[in-house]
mmCIF file of C-alpha atoms in Angstrom:
data_model
loop_
_atom_site.group_PDB
_atom_site.id
_atom_site.type_symbol
_atom_site.label_atom_id
_atom_site.label_comp_id
_atom_site.label_asym_id
_atom_site.label_seq_id
_atom_site.Cartn_x
_atom_site.Cartn_y
_atom_site.Cartn_z
ATOM 1 C CA UNK A 1 -12.169 56.625 0.934
ATOM 2 C CA UNK A 2 -10.497 53.293 1.466
ATOM 3 C CA UNK A 3 -11.744 50.072 -0.078
ATOM 4 C CA UNK A 4 -11.901 47.344 2.555
ATOM 5 C CA UNK A 5 -12.231 43.572 2.604
ATOM 6 C CA UNK A 6 -11.606 40.871 5.157
ATOM 7 C CA UNK A 7 -8.387 38.949 4.775
ATOM 8 C CA UNK A 8 -9.003 35.280 3.971
ATOM 9 C CA UNK A 9 -6.864 34.123 6.845
ATOM 10 C CA UNK A 10 -8.394 30.739 7.586
ATOM 11 C CA UNK A 11 -9.650 27.704 5.724
ATOM 12 C CA UNK A 12 -13.361 26.999 6.093
ATOM 13 C CA UNK A 13 -12.515 23.927 8.151
ATOM 14 C CA UNK A 14 -10.354 25.799 10.660
ATOM 15 C CA UNK A 15 -13.317 26.882 12.732
ATOM 16 C CA UNK A 16 -11.793 29.991 14.309
ATOM 17 C CA UNK A 17 -14.029 33.080 14.699
ATOM 18 C CA UNK A 18 -13.879 35.923 12.196
ATOM 19 C CA UNK A 19 -12.524 38.153 14.980
ATOM 20 C CA UNK A 20 -9.078 36.615 14.479
ATOM 21 C CA UNK A 21 -8.901 37.905 10.916
ATOM 22 C CA UNK A 22 -7.225 41.107 9.893
ATOM 23 C CA UNK A 23 -8.477 43.515 7.259
ATOM 24 C CA UNK A 24 -6.845 44.735 4.060
ATOM 25 C CA UNK A 25 -7.607 48.268 2.888
ATOM 26 C CA UNK A 26 -6.810 49.808 -0.486
ATOM 27 C CA UNK A 27 -5.718 53.456 -0.501
ATOM 28 C CA UNK A 28 -5.185 55.634 -3.585
ATOM 29 C CA UNK A 29 -2.713 58.470 -3.962
ATOM 30 C CA UNK A 30 -0.966 60.559 -6.614
ATOM 31 C CA UNK A 31 2.787 59.933 -6.817
ATOM 32 C CA UNK A 32 4.825 63.146 -6.834
ATOM 33 C CA UNK A 33 7.540 61.927 -9.215
ATOM 34 C CA UNK A 34 5.438 60.248 -11.890
ATOM 35 C CA UNK A 35 2.184 62.169 -11.277
ATOM 36 C CA UNK A 36 0.441 58.822 -11.705
ATOM 37 C CA UNK A 37 -2.573 57.659 -9.741
ATOM 38 C CA UNK A 38 -1.432 54.668 -7.692
ATOM 39 C CA UNK A 39 -2.594 52.565 -4.790
ATOM 40 C CA UNK A 40 -1.176 50.780 -1.792
ATOM 41 C CA UNK A 41 -2.628 48.172 0.539
ATOM 42 C CA UNK A 42 -2.698 48.279 4.320
ATOM 43 C CA UNK A 43 -3.158 45.211 6.491
ATOM 44 C CA UNK A 44 -4.739 46.084 9.826
ATOM 45 C CA UNK A 45 -4.664 43.468 12.602
ATOM 46 C CA UNK A 46 -7.712 41.788 14.137
ATOM 47 C CA UNK A 47 -9.648 44.205 16.326
ATOM 48 C CA UNK A 48 -8.177 47.336 14.752
ATOM 49 C CA UNK A 49 -11.594 48.865 14.162
ATOM 50 C CA UNK A 50 -12.750 48.198 17.719
ATOM 51 C CA UNK A 51 -10.096 50.155 19.587
ATOM 52 C CA UNK A 52 -8.368 53.537 19.629
ATOM 53 C CA UNK A 53 -4.956 51.898 20.012
ATOM 54 C CA UNK A 54 -2.064 52.895 17.746
ATOM 55 C CA UNK A 55 0.200 50.301 16.145
ATOM 56 C CA UNK A 56 3.737 49.914 14.799
ATOM 57 C CA UNK A 57 3.989 49.684 11.018
ATOM 58 C CA UNK A 58 5.966 47.583 8.537
ATOM 59 C CA UNK A 59 6.394 48.804 4.954
ATOM 60 C CA UNK A 60 6.920 45.671 2.848
ATOM 61 C CA UNK A 61 8.024 45.662 -0.800
ATOM 62 C CA UNK A 62 7.721 43.168 -3.659
ATOM 63 C CA UNK A 63 10.238 42.113 -6.310
ATOM 64 C CA UNK A 64 10.873 43.025 -9.948
ATOM 65 C CA UNK A 65 7.933 42.464 -12.310
ATOM 66 C CA UNK A 66 5.395 42.257 -9.489
ATOM 67 C CA UNK A 67 3.252 44.890 -7.808
ATOM 68 C CA UNK A 68 1.622 45.878 -4.539
ATOM 69 C CA UNK A 69 -0.549 42.732 -4.572
ATOM 70 C CA UNK A 70 2.365 40.282 -4.650
ATOM 71 C CA UNK A 71 2.735 39.951 -0.904
ATOM 72 C CA UNK A 72 -1.028 39.681 -0.449
ATOM 73 C CA UNK A 73 -1.682 36.877 -2.926
ATOM 74 C CA UNK A 74 1.553 34.979 -3.607
ATOM 75 C CA UNK A 75 3.058 35.879 -0.258
ATOM 76 C CA UNK A 76 -0.048 34.986 1.795
ATOM 77 C CA UNK A 77 0.729 38.013 3.960
ATOM 78 C CA UNK A 78 -2.620 38.308 5.742
ATOM 79 C CA UNK A 79 -2.833 34.577 6.402
ATOM 80 C CA UNK A 80 0.657 34.554 7.897
ATOM 81 C CA UNK A 81 0.147 37.678 10.016
ATOM 82 C CA UNK A 82 -3.244 36.490 11.301
ATOM 83 C CA UNK A 83 -1.823 33.104 12.248
ATOM 84 C CA UNK A 84 1.173 34.569 14.078
ATOM 85 C CA UNK A 85 -0.967 37.117 15.922
ATOM 86 C CA UNK A 86 -3.434 34.391 16.935
ATOM 87 C CA UNK A 87 -0.544 32.300 18.277
ATOM 88 C CA UNK A 88 0.835 35.393 20.082
ATOM 89 C CA UNK A 89 4.160 35.025 18.281
ATOM 90 C CA UNK A 90 4.174 38.589 16.961
ATOM 91 C CA UNK A 91 2.877 41.968 18.048
ATOM 92 C CA UNK A 92 -0.201 43.244 16.188
ATOM 93 C CA UNK A 93 0.932 45.729 13.559
ATOM 94 C CA UNK A 94 0.024 47.516 10.353
ATOM 95 C CA UNK A 95 1.667 46.209 7.170
ATOM 96 C CA UNK A 96 1.785 48.356 4.030
ATOM 97 C CA UNK A 97 2.510 47.101 0.511
ATOM 98 C CA UNK A 98 3.066 49.521 -2.377
ATOM 99 C CA UNK A 99 4.031 49.453 -6.057
ATOM 100 C CA UNK A 100 7.806 49.601 -6.446
ATOM 101 C CA UNK A 101 8.030 49.319 -10.244
ATOM 102 C CA UNK A 102 9.379 52.796 -10.992
ATOM 103 C CA UNK A 103 9.914 53.618 -14.680
ATOM 104 C CA UNK A 104 10.921 56.712 -16.608
ATOM 105 C CA UNK A 105 9.819 57.167 -20.213
ATOM 106 C CA UNK A 106 12.506 58.998 -22.164
ATOM 107 C CA UNK A 107 11.976 61.340 -25.124
ATOM 108 C CA UNK A 108 13.035 58.645 -27.591
ATOM 109 C CA UNK A 109 10.438 56.265 -26.191
ATOM 110 C CA UNK A 110 12.856 54.104 -24.205
ATOM 111 C CA UNK A 111 11.841 53.024 -20.723
ATOM 112 C CA UNK A 112 14.414 53.274 -17.927
ATOM 113 C CA UNK A 113 13.972 51.470 -14.639
ATOM 114 C CA UNK A 114 14.376 53.790 -11.633
ATOM 115 C CA UNK A 115 14.297 51.756 -8.396
ATOM 116 C CA UNK A 116 15.811 54.726 -6.546
ATOM 117 C CA UNK A 117 12.581 56.699 -7.035
ATOM 118 C CA UNK A 118 10.887 54.468 -4.489
ATOM 119 C CA UNK A 119 12.556 56.254 -1.579
ATOM 120 C CA UNK A 120 10.993 59.598 -2.435
ATOM 121 C CA UNK A 121 7.586 58.070 -3.102
ATOM 122 C CA UNK A 122 7.688 56.255 0.216
ATOM 123 C CA UNK A 123 8.728 59.329 2.218
ATOM 124 C CA UNK A 124 6.637 61.945 0.391
ATOM 125 C CA UNK A 125 3.515 60.040 -0.573
ATOM 126 C CA UNK A 126 3.005 56.689 1.127
ATOM 127 C CA UNK A 127 4.111 57.275 4.709
ATOM 128 C CA UNK A 128 2.237 60.592 5.095
ATOM 129 C CA UNK A 129 -0.915 58.951 3.721
ATOM 130 C CA UNK A 130 -0.675 56.004 6.108
ATOM 131 C CA UNK A 131 0.096 58.196 9.113
ATOM 132 C CA UNK A 132 -2.817 60.507 8.308
ATOM 133 C CA UNK A 133 -5.443 57.812 7.816
ATOM 134 C CA UNK A 134 -4.291 55.118 10.245
ATOM 135 C CA UNK A 135 -3.231 55.021 13.870
ATOM 136 C CA UNK A 136 0.543 54.657 13.666
ATOM 137 C CA UNK A 137 2.898 54.797 16.633
ATOM 138 C CA UNK A 138 5.624 57.414 16.103
ATOM 139 C CA UNK A 139 9.388 56.962 16.105
ATOM 140 C CA UNK A 140 11.907 54.644 14.470
ATOM 141 C CA UNK A 141 11.345 51.884 17.007
ATOM 142 C CA UNK A 142 7.807 51.560 15.628
ATOM 143 C CA UNK A 143 8.757 51.712 11.938
ATOM 144 C CA UNK A 144 10.127 48.846 9.823
ATOM 145 C CA UNK A 145 11.032 48.545 6.153
ATOM 146 C CA UNK A 146 11.676 45.304 4.278
ATOM 147 C CA UNK A 147 11.525 43.878 0.782
ATOM 148 C CA UNK A 148 12.309 40.902 -1.388
ATOM 149 C CA UNK A 149 14.765 40.946 -4.313
ATOM 150 C CA UNK A 150 14.304 44.362 -6.011
ATOM 151 C CA UNK A 151 12.354 45.481 -2.952
ATOM 152 C CA UNK A 152 15.355 44.638 -0.813
ATOM 153 C CA UNK A 153 17.532 46.952 -2.917
ATOM 154 C CA UNK A 154 14.955 49.709 -2.509
ATOM 155 C CA UNK A 155 14.988 49.017 1.223
ATOM 156 C CA UNK A 156 18.787 49.354 1.284
ATOM 157 C CA UNK A 157 18.682 52.584 -0.717
ATOM 158 C CA UNK A 158 16.107 54.052 1.646
ATOM 159 C CA UNK A 159 17.471 53.047 5.037
ATOM 160 C CA UNK A 160 21.159 53.697 4.282
ATOM 161 C CA UNK A 161 20.368 57.273 3.241
ATOM 162 C CA UNK A 162 17.807 57.887 5.990
ATOM 163 C CA UNK A 163 19.507 56.403 9.043
ATOM 164 C CA UNK A 164 17.338 56.699 12.127
ATOM 165 C CA UNK A 165 14.003 56.608 10.285
ATOM 166 C CA UNK A 166 13.483 52.836 10.443
ATOM 167 C CA UNK A 167 14.551 50.816 13.453
ATOM 168 C CA UNK A 168 13.892 47.452 11.803
ATOM 169 C CA UNK A 169 15.196 46.458 8.373
ATOM 170 C CA UNK A 170 14.771 43.276 6.311
ATOM 171 C CA UNK A 171 16.386 42.111 3.050
ATOM 172 C CA UNK A 172 14.884 38.897 1.638
ATOM 173 C CA UNK A 173 16.920 37.302 -1.185
ATOM 174 C CA UNK A 174 18.352 40.707 -0.841
ATOM 175 C CA UNK A 175 20.785 43.227 -2.169
ATOM 176 C CA UNK A 176 22.722 45.945 -0.461
ATOM 177 C CA UNK A 177 24.364 46.976 -3.748
ATOM 178 C CA UNK A 178 22.628 48.247 -6.887
ATOM 179 C CA UNK A 179 22.280 45.368 -9.346
ATOM 180 C CA UNK A 180 20.617 47.546 -11.990
ATOM 181 C CA UNK A 181 23.071 50.301 -12.882
ATOM 182 C CA UNK A 182 25.842 50.080 -10.287
ATOM 183 C CA UNK A 183 25.055 53.476 -8.720
ATOM 184 C CA UNK A 184 25.910 52.772 -5.088
ATOM 185 C CA UNK A 185 25.764 56.221 -3.532
ATOM 186 C CA UNK A 186 23.695 54.712 -0.730
ATOM 187 C CA UNK A 187 26.566 52.356 0.155
ATOM 188 C CA UNK A 188 28.979 55.277 0.362
ATOM 189 C CA UNK A 189 26.607 56.895 2.826
ATOM 190 C CA UNK A 190 26.432 53.683 4.853
ATOM 191 C CA UNK A 191 30.233 53.482 4.964
ATOM 192 C CA UNK A 192 30.381 57.004 6.400
ATOM 193 C CA UNK A 193 27.587 56.353 8.906
ATOM 194 C CA UNK A 194 28.173 52.704 9.845
ATOM 195 C CA UNK A 195 28.352 53.384 13.594
ATOM 196 C CA UNK A 196 25.185 55.457 13.468
ATOM 197 C CA UNK A 197 23.430 52.705 11.513
ATOM 198 C CA UNK A 198 24.348 50.121 14.138
ATOM 199 C CA UNK A 199 23.211 52.405 16.953
ATOM 200 C CA UNK A 200 19.933 53.427 15.330
ATOM 201 C CA UNK A 201 18.900 50.057 13.873
ATOM 202 C CA UNK A 202 17.362 47.527 16.232
ATOM 203 C CA UNK A 203 17.408 44.739 13.619
ATOM 204 C CA UNK A 204 19.117 44.300 10.255
ATOM 205 C CA UNK A 205 17.818 40.990 8.878
ATOM 206 C CA UNK A 206 19.276 39.309 5.797
ATOM 207 C CA UNK A 207 17.938 36.026 4.422
ATOM 208 C CA UNK A 208 18.424 34.040 1.204
ATOM 209 C CA UNK A 209 17.848 30.577 -0.188
ATOM 210 C CA UNK A 210 20.950 28.411 -0.461
ATOM 211 C CA UNK A 211 20.187 27.715 -4.139
ATOM 212 C CA UNK A 212 19.487 31.321 -5.052
ATOM 213 C CA UNK A 213 21.178 32.340 -8.328
ATOM 214 C CA UNK A 214 22.185 35.598 -6.623
ATOM 215 C CA UNK A 215 24.102 33.813 -3.866
ATOM 216 C CA UNK A 216 27.366 35.437 -4.937
ATOM 217 C CA UNK A 217 25.803 38.846 -4.347
ATOM 218 C CA UNK A 218 24.730 37.697 -0.884
ATOM 219 C CA UNK A 219 28.323 36.751 -0.124
ATOM 220 C CA UNK A 220 29.550 40.130 -1.369
ATOM 221 C CA UNK A 221 27.136 41.759 1.047
ATOM 222 C CA UNK A 222 28.543 39.529 3.811
ATOM 223 C CA UNK A 223 31.926 41.056 3.033
ATOM 224 C CA UNK A 224 30.470 44.572 3.049
ATOM 225 C CA UNK A 225 28.933 44.015 6.466
ATOM 226 C CA UNK A 226 32.241 42.714 7.764
ATOM 227 C CA UNK A 227 34.165 45.595 6.182
ATOM 228 C CA UNK A 228 31.921 48.301 7.638
ATOM 229 C CA UNK A 229 31.261 46.481 10.913
ATOM 230 C CA UNK A 230 27.525 46.243 10.237
ATOM 231 C CA UNK A 231 25.680 43.942 12.621
ATOM 232 C CA UNK A 232 23.006 41.742 11.071
ATOM 233 C CA UNK A 233 20.923 38.632 11.596
ATOM 234 C CA UNK A 234 21.778 36.368 8.660
ATOM 235 C CA UNK A 235 19.670 33.345 7.707
ATOM 236 C CA UNK A 236 19.960 30.736 4.986
ATOM 237 C CA UNK A 237 16.947 28.744 3.773
ATOM 238 C CA UNK A 238 16.334 25.703 1.605
ATOM 239 C CA UNK A 239 15.276 26.919 -1.814
ATOM 240 C CA UNK A 240 16.072 29.442 -4.512
ATOM 241 C CA UNK A 241 14.732 32.874 -5.573
ATOM 242 C CA UNK A 242 11.101 31.944 -4.902
ATOM 243 C CA UNK A 243 8.087 32.641 -2.723
ATOM 244 C CA UNK A 244 8.803 29.485 -0.719
ATOM 245 C CA UNK A 245 11.877 31.250 0.647
ATOM 246 C CA UNK A 246 10.277 34.698 0.990
ATOM 247 C CA UNK A 247 7.354 33.356 3.016
ATOM 248 C CA UNK A 248 9.859 31.791 5.425
ATOM 249 C CA UNK A 249 11.727 35.108 5.556
ATOM 250 C CA UNK A 250 8.629 37.097 6.479
ATOM 251 C CA UNK A 251 7.681 34.670 9.242
ATOM 252 C CA UNK A 252 11.121 34.878 10.842
ATOM 253 C CA UNK A 253 11.298 38.653 10.361
ATOM 254 C CA UNK A 254 7.847 39.312 11.837
ATOM 255 C CA UNK A 255 8.686 37.269 14.922
ATOM 256 C CA UNK A 256 11.651 39.566 15.607
ATOM 257 C CA UNK A 257 9.885 42.894 15.042
ATOM 258 C CA UNK A 258 8.961 45.550 17.607
ATOM 259 C CA UNK A 259 10.289 43.649 20.595
#
């Protein structure tokens, strides 16, 4: 049973009716890899509970050291989505945030970070749960995946090895290459399937702050896109590796989705 609360989309002084506010639901599941009880959050747009309509869905990931609540609280996700829907700048959609901090405890007690585990958890646990309990439109043109920082790497790992599953892709202060351990098997797959990626992907969005300490990595990814002939929308923002940049990224990305 989902836990539900109204998204605090408006200041008390705004005066708009509650009907313009979306809802955030908490869903629990058991992750196959870790066998841990986890949860994800689903933003449903205003009016979701009053119609039988199905919606496109965006899976949206946080960065290193954060969790599934990052986009909701620091990112002001519901406030942004409600505002853009009210202004008719974006299509109403579901937005799902999940925990991407994947760790493996070794026999000697060491903890290894495993960002690559996110792909399996997304495909085996999170997406089936969302599609079972919520009204989701089928097909890649109705599915998007995006993330900031570490979440952008997990996005790259997922979409480059599952071409044709997500039609809309976003990397915010993002990485195409693996900054953790250098295992770039997903990039080798992209190189082999570059034409298919371009054909199957409606939008590949890359954005980063001009003062981001990872700017050199962003430029390396520029070179990768040029080398493989990958088409992308590339944006530069004022700022560094911070929520001020990521909130601008999500606004621009949402306005391009599901068109």
